[in-house]
Each structure stands twice: as C-alpha cells, then as structure tokens.
Coordinates of C-alpha atoms and ligand atoms in Angstrom, one line a residue:
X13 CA 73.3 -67.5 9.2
X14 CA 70.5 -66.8 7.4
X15 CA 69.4 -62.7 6.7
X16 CA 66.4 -60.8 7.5
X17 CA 64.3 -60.2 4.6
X18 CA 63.7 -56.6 4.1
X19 CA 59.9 -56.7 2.6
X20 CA 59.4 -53.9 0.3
X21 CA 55.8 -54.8 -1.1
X22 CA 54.8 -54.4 2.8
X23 CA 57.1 -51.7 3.3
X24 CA 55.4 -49.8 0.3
X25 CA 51.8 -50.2 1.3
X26 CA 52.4 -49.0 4.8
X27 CA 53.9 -45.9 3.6
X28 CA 51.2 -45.1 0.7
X29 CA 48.8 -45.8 3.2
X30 CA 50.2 -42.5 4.8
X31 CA 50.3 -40.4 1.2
X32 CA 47.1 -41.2 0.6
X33 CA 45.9 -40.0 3.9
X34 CA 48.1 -36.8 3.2
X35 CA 46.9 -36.4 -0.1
X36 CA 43.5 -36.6 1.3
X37 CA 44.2 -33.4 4.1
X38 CA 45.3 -31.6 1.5
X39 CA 42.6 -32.0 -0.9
X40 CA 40.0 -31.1 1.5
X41 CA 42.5 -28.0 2.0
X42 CA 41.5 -27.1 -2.0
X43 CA 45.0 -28.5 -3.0
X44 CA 44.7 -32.0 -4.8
X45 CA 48.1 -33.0 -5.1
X46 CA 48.6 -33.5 -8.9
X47 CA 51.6 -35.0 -10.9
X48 CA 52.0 -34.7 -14.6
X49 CA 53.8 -37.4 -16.3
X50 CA 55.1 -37.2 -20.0
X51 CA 56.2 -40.2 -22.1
X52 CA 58.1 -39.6 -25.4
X53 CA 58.0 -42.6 -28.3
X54 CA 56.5 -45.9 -27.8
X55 CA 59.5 -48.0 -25.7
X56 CA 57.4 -50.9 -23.9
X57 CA 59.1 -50.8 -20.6
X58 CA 58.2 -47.2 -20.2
X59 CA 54.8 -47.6 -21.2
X60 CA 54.7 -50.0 -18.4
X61 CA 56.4 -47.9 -15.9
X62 CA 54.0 -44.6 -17.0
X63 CA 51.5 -46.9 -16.4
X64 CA 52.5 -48.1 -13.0
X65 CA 52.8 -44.7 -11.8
X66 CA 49.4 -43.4 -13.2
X67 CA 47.8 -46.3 -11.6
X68 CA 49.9 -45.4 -8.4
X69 CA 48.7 -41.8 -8.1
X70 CA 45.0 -43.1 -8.8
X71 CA 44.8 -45.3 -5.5
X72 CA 46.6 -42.7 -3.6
X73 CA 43.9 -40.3 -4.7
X74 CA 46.7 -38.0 -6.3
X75 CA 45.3 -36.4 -9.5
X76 CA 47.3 -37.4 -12.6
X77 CA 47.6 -35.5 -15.9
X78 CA 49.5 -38.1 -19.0
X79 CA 50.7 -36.6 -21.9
X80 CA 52.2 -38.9 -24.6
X81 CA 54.1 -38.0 -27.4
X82 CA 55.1 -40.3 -30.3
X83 CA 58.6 -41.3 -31.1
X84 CA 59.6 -37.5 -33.8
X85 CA 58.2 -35.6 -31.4
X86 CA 60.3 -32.4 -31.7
X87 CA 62.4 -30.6 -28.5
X88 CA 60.1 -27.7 -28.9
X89 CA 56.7 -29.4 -28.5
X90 CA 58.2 -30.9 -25.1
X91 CA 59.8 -28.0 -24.1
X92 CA 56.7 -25.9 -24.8
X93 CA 54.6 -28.4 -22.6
X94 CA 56.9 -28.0 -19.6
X95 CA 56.6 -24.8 -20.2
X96 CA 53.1 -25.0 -19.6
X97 CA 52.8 -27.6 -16.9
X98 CA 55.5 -25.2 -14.5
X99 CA 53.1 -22.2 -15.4
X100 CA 50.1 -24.5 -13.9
X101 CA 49.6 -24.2 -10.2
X102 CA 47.8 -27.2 -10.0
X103 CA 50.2 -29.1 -11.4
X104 CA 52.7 -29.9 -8.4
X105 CA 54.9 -32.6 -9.7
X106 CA 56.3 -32.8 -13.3
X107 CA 58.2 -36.1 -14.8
X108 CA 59.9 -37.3 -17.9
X109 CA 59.8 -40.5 -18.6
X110 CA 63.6 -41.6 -19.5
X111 CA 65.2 -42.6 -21.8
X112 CA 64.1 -40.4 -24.3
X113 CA 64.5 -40.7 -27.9
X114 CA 68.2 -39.5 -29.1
X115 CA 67.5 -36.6 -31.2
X116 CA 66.0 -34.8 -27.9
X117 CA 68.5 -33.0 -25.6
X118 CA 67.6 -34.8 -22.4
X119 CA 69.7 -32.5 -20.1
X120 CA 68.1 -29.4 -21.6
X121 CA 64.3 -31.3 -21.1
X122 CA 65.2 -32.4 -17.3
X123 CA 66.9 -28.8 -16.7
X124 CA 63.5 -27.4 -18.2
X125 CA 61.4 -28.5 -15.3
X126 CA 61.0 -26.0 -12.2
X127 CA 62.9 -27.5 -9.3
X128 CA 59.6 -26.7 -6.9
X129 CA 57.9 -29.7 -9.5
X130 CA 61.2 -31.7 -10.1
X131 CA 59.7 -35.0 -8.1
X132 CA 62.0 -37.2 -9.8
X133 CA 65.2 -35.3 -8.5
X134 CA 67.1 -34.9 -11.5
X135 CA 67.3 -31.2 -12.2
X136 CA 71.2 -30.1 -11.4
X137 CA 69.8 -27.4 -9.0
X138 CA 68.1 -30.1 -7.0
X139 CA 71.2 -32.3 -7.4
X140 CA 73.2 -29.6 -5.8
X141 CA 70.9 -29.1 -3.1
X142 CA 71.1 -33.2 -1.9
X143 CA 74.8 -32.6 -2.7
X144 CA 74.3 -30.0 0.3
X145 CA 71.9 -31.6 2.5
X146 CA 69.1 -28.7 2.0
X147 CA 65.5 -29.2 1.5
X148 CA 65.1 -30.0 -2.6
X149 CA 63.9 -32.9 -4.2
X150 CA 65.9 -36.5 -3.5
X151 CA 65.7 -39.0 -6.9
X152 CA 63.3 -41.5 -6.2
X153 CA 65.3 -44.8 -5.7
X154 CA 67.8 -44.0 -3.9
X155 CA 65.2 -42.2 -1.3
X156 CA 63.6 -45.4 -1.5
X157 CA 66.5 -47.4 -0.3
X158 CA 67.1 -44.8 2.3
X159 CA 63.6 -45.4 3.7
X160 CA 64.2 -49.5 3.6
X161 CA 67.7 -48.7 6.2
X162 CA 65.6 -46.4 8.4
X163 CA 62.5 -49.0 9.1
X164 CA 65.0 -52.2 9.0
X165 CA 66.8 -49.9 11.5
X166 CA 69.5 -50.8 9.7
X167 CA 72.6 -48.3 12.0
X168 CA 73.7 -46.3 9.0
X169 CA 75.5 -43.5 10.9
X170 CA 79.7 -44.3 11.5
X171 CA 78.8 -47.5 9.1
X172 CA 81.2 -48.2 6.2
X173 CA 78.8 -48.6 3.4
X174 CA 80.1 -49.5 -0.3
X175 CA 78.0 -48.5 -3.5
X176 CA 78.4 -50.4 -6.6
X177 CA 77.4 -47.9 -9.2
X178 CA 77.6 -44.2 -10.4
X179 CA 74.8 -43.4 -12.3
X180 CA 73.2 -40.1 -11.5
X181 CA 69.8 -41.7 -10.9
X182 CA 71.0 -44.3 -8.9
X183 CA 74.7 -44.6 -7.6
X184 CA 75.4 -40.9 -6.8
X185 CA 72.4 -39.5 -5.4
X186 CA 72.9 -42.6 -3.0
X187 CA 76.3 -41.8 -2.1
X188 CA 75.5 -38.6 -1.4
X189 CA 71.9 -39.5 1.1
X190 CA 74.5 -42.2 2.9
X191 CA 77.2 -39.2 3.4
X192 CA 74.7 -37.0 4.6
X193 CA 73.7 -39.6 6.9
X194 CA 76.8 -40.1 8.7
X195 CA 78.2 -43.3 6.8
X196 CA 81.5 -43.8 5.3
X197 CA 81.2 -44.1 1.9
X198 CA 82.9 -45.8 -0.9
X199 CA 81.9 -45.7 -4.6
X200 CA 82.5 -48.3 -6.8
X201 CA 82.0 -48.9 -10.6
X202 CA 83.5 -50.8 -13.8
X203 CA 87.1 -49.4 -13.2
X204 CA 87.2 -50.1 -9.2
X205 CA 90.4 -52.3 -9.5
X206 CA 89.4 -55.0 -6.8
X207 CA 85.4 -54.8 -6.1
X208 CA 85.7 -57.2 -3.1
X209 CA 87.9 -55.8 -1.5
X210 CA 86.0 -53.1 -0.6
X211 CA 82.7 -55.5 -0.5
X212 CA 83.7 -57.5 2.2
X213 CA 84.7 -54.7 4.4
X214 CA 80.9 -52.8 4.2
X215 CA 78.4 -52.6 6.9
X216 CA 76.0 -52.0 4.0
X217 CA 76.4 -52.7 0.2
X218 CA 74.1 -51.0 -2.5
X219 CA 74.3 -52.9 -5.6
X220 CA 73.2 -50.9 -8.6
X221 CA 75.0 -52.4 -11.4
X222 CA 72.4 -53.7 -13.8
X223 CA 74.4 -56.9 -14.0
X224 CA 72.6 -59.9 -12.8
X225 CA 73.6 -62.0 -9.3
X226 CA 77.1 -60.2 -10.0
X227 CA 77.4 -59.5 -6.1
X228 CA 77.8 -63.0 -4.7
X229 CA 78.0 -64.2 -1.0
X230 CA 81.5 -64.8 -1.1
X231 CA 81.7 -60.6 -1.3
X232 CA 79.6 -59.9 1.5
X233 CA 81.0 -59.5 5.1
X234 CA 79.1 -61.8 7.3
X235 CA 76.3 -59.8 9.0
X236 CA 76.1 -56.7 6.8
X237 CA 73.3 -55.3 5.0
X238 CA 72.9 -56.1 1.0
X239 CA 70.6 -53.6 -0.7
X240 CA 69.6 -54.7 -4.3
X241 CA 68.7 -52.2 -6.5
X242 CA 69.0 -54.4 -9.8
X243 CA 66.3 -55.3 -12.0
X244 CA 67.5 -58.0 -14.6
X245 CA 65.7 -60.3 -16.6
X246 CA 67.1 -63.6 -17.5
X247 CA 67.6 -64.5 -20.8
X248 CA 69.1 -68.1 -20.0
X249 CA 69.4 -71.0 -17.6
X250 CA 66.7 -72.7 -16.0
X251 CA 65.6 -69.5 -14.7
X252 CA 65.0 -67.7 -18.4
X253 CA 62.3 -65.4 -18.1
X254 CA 62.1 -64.3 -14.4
X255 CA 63.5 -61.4 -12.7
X256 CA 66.7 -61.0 -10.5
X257 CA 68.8 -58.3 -9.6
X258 CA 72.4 -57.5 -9.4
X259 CA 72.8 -59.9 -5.7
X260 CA 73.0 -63.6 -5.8
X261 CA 70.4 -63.8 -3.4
X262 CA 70.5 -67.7 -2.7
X263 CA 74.7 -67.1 -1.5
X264 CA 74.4 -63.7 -0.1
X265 CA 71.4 -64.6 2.1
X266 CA 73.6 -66.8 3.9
X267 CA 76.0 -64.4 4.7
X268 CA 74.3 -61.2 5.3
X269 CA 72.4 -60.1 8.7
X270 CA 69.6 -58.0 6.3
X271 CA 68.8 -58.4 2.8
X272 CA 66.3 -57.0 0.0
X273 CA 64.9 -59.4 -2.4
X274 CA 64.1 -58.8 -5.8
X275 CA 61.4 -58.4 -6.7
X276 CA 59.5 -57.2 -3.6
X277 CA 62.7 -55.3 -2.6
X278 CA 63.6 -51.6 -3.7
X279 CA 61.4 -51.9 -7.0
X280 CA 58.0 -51.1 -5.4
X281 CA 59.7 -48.2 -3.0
X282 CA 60.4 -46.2 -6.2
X283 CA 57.1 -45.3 -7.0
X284 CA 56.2 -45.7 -3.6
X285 CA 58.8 -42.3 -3.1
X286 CA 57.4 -40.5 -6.2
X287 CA 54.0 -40.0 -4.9
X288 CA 55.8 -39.1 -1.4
X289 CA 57.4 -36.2 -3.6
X290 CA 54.2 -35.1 -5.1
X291 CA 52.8 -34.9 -1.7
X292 CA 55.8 -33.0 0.1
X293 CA 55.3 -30.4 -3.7
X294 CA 51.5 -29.8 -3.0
X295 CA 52.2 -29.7 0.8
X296 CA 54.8 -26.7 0.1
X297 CA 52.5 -25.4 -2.6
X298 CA 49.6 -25.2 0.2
X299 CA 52.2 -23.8 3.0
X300 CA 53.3 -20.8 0.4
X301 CA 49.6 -20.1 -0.4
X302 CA 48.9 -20.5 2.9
X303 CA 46.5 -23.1 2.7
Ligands
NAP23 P1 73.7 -47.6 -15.2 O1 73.4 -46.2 -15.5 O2 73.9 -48.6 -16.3 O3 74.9 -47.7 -14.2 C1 75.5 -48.9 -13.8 C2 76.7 -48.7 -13.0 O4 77.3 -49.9 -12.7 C3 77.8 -47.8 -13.6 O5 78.3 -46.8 -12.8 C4 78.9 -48.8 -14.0 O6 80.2 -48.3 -13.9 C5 78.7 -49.9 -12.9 N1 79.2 -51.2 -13.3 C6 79.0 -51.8 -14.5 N2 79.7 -52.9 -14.5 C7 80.4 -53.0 -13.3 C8 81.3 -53.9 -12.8 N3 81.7 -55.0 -13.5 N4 81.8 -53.7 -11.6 C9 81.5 -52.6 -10.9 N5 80.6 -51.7 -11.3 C10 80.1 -51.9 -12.6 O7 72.5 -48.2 -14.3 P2 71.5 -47.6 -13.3 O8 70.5 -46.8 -14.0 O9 72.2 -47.0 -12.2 O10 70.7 -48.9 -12.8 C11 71.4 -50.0 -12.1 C12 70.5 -51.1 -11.9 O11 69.4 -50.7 -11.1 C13 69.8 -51.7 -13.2 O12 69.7 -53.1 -13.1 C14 68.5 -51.0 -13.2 O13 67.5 -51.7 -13.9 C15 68.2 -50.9 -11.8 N6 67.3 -49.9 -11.4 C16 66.3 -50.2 -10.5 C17 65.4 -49.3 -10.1 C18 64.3 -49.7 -9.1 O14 63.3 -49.0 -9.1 N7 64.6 -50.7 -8.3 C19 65.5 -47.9 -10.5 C20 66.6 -47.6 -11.3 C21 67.5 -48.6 -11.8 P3 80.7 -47.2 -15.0 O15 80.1 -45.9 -14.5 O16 82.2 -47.2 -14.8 O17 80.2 -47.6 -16.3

C-alpha cells in the first residue's frame, strides 16, 4: 500500500485564500485586522520565522506592526510594550517570538499578553479554556494539524490516536484538540516504556519529537494516519543539508492509508493558523464594537 499524501502547501493557500477574503470584510467594516509581532535578540531561525509571518500577514492584507529588540533587552522594556500593544485597539493579535533570551522570564512575558490578543495560544488562561473546550485561542500547530484531519477527512471521533510528544506548544495542546474531538488519546514521550506498542495500535499518530525519521514504518499500523509535525535538518548522510521530520517517510508511506510530508506537510499550516487567529481577534473585536 502506498498512503495518500496530505498536501499542506495546497492545503494552506486554500485556507488563506479565505483569511484574506475575511480580512478584507472586515477592513471595509473600519477594522483591519492587525497583528503585532515582537522578536527579542538576533537568533537566525527566528529572524526567519518573524519574517515569514510578516510576509504572511502582507499577502493576506492583515496589517503588521514588528518590533525588534536586541539580545540585553531588559523584562521591563518588553513588558512595557505589551503593555502598550493590549492598550491598542487596533492591535488584535500580539506574539512573542520564542525562545527568548534566558535572563527574560518567558512565562511572566506570555502571561503578560491579554488572552482577547493571545493568537499564538500560549497564555495559561487560554490553555485552560482548550483544556475545556470553550471559545479561547488554540496554539497554532496543533490547530493546524487539526485542520489537515478534518479536510483529509481523516474519522477522528472513537479513533485511537497516539501523540509522540508533550511540549505545551505542540504535544499537549494536541492531546487536548483530539480529546475534545472524540478520539482516544494516548500521550507519549522520552519515558513511554515501549513507544510501539502503542504506535502500532493508533488510527492516527502525531509525531512531535524533534528527532529525525525516529517514527519508522515498522511502528505504524497498516492504514492509519501519520501526522508529522518534525522539522529536522540533517547534519549527515547523503542527505546532509535537507529537511525531514520526525517520520521516516520512505517506510511509513508504505504502511499508512494518509500521510503528511515534510516539508509541504504541517510546516506551512502553522502560519497558515496564525493569521486565521488574527482574523477570528479582529472579527470579535468588530462583533463587541458592533461593527
Ligand atoms: P520539544 O519541546 O523538544 O518536545 C519534544 C517531545 O518529544 C518531548 O515531550 C519529549 O519527551 C519527546 N521525546 C523526545 N525523545 C523522545 C523519544 N525517544 N521517544 C518518545 N518521545 C520523545 O519539541 P516541540 O517544540 O514539541 O517540537 C517537536 C518537533 O516539532 C520539533 O522537530 C520542532 O522543530 C517541530 N515543530 C514544528 C512546527 C511546525 O510548524 N511544523 C512547530 C513547532 C514545532 P520529554 O517531555 O519526556 O522530554
């Protein structure tokens, strides 16, 4: 057997398609949708990924405000510009680009944000909310993953599904969007004593690991769905250089009924999801003023 593909390039484009065309009623409403990103210190791959997103609110005609801040910046100067941005109605979406440099307090900086502007999810109010299955703010990847199942049709109600990985931005926000939606859940991570044992018996498996092509074929059960959230870059091997994730795609794509690739899998949904939760802030923003 050889899986589906689940395309998340195309996947992505359909769906910002839609935001942009939302963003667009609401900005003839008098309510651009606007998202403030804030990057602390000078770490490459967040340049890239503040970048990205900037870019990603541009063609979606969201609004975006950057403010960059270099590597000493004190707790006060950030915590005085959150300040700032909450107190801003036209700012409807507020993000901190993690990690952040160790001397900052990063719970007291993400617990600084209002939850109404939290688009990336990561506030404990609005992790209590998803833990409750009320309207909040869902983290971006996981949400994005969520959105792959549901236009794959992928059954996710009554299905065992298996999570490798408890991160908060990753692993546990998705246990908790598969439990809301009616699937059996089992969370797995570095102490799990036997890993495929509880593989083999998933409907779906979300690999968030951060080790690369760690999920091989021989742990999937034949037909189920393999979601790859892992973004790894080789360092060896004749494939030094290029990305994989945490699946090794060439083994599991024989086994599995649905599969993401990577990239072109979950990667582009995550942005794809932020600029969804910008849009869902200024479309509550515009509901409360009564726009
Ligand atoms: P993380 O915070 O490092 O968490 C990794 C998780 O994997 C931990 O819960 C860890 O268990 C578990 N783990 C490590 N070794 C394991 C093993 N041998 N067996 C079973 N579980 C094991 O990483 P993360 O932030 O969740 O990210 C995971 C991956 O997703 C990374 O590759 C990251 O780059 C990628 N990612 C992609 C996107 C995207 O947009 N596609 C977004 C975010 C992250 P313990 O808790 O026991 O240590």
């Amino acid at each position: 057997m050889t899986a589906r593909i689940i395309d998340g390039n195309a996947l992505s484009a359909r769906v910002r398609g839609e935001i942009a065309e939302r963003a667009a009623a609401l900005t003839a409403r008098g309510v651009q949708p606007c998202l403030a990103v804030i990057l602390v210190g000078g770490d490459p791959a967040s340049a890239v990924y503040v970048r990205n997103k900037v870019a990603g609110c541009e063609k979606a005609g969201i609004r975006s405000l950057r403010f960059d801040y270099p590597q000493d910046a004190s707790q006060q100067e950030v915590m005085a510009r959150l300040a700032e941005l909450n107190a801003d109605p036209s700012v409807h979406g507020i993000l901190v680009q993690l990690p952040l440099p160790a001397h900052l307090d990063e719970t007291a900086v993400l617990e600084a944000i209002d939850i109404r502007k939290d688009v990336d999810g990561f506030h404990a109010e609005n992790v209590g909310l998803l833990s409750q299955n009320r309207e909040g703010f869902v983290p971006c990847t996981p949400n994005g993953v969520m959105k792959m199942l549901e236009t794959a049709e992928v059954p996710v109600q009554g299905a065992e599904a298996v999570v490798i990985g408890r991160s908060n931005i990753v692993g546990k926000p998705m246990a908790m969007l598969l439990t809301n939606a009616g699937a059996t859940v089992t969370v797995c991570h570095s102490k799990t004593r036997d890993l495929a044992f509880h593989t083999r018996r998933a409907d779906i498996v979300v690999a968030a690991i951060g080790k690369p092509r760690f999920v091989t074929g021989d742990m999937i059960k034949p037909g189920a769905t393999v979601i790859d959230v892992g973004i790894n870059r080789l360092d060896s091997g004749p494939d030094a250089g290029k990305l994989c994730g945490d699946v090794d795609f060439a083994s599991a794509v024989e086994v599995a009924g649905a599969i993401t690739p990577v990239p072109g899998g979950v990667g582009p949904m995550t942005i794809t999801m932020l600029l969804e939760n910008t849009v869902v802030s200024a479309e509550r923003a515009a509901r409360d003023a009564g726009k």
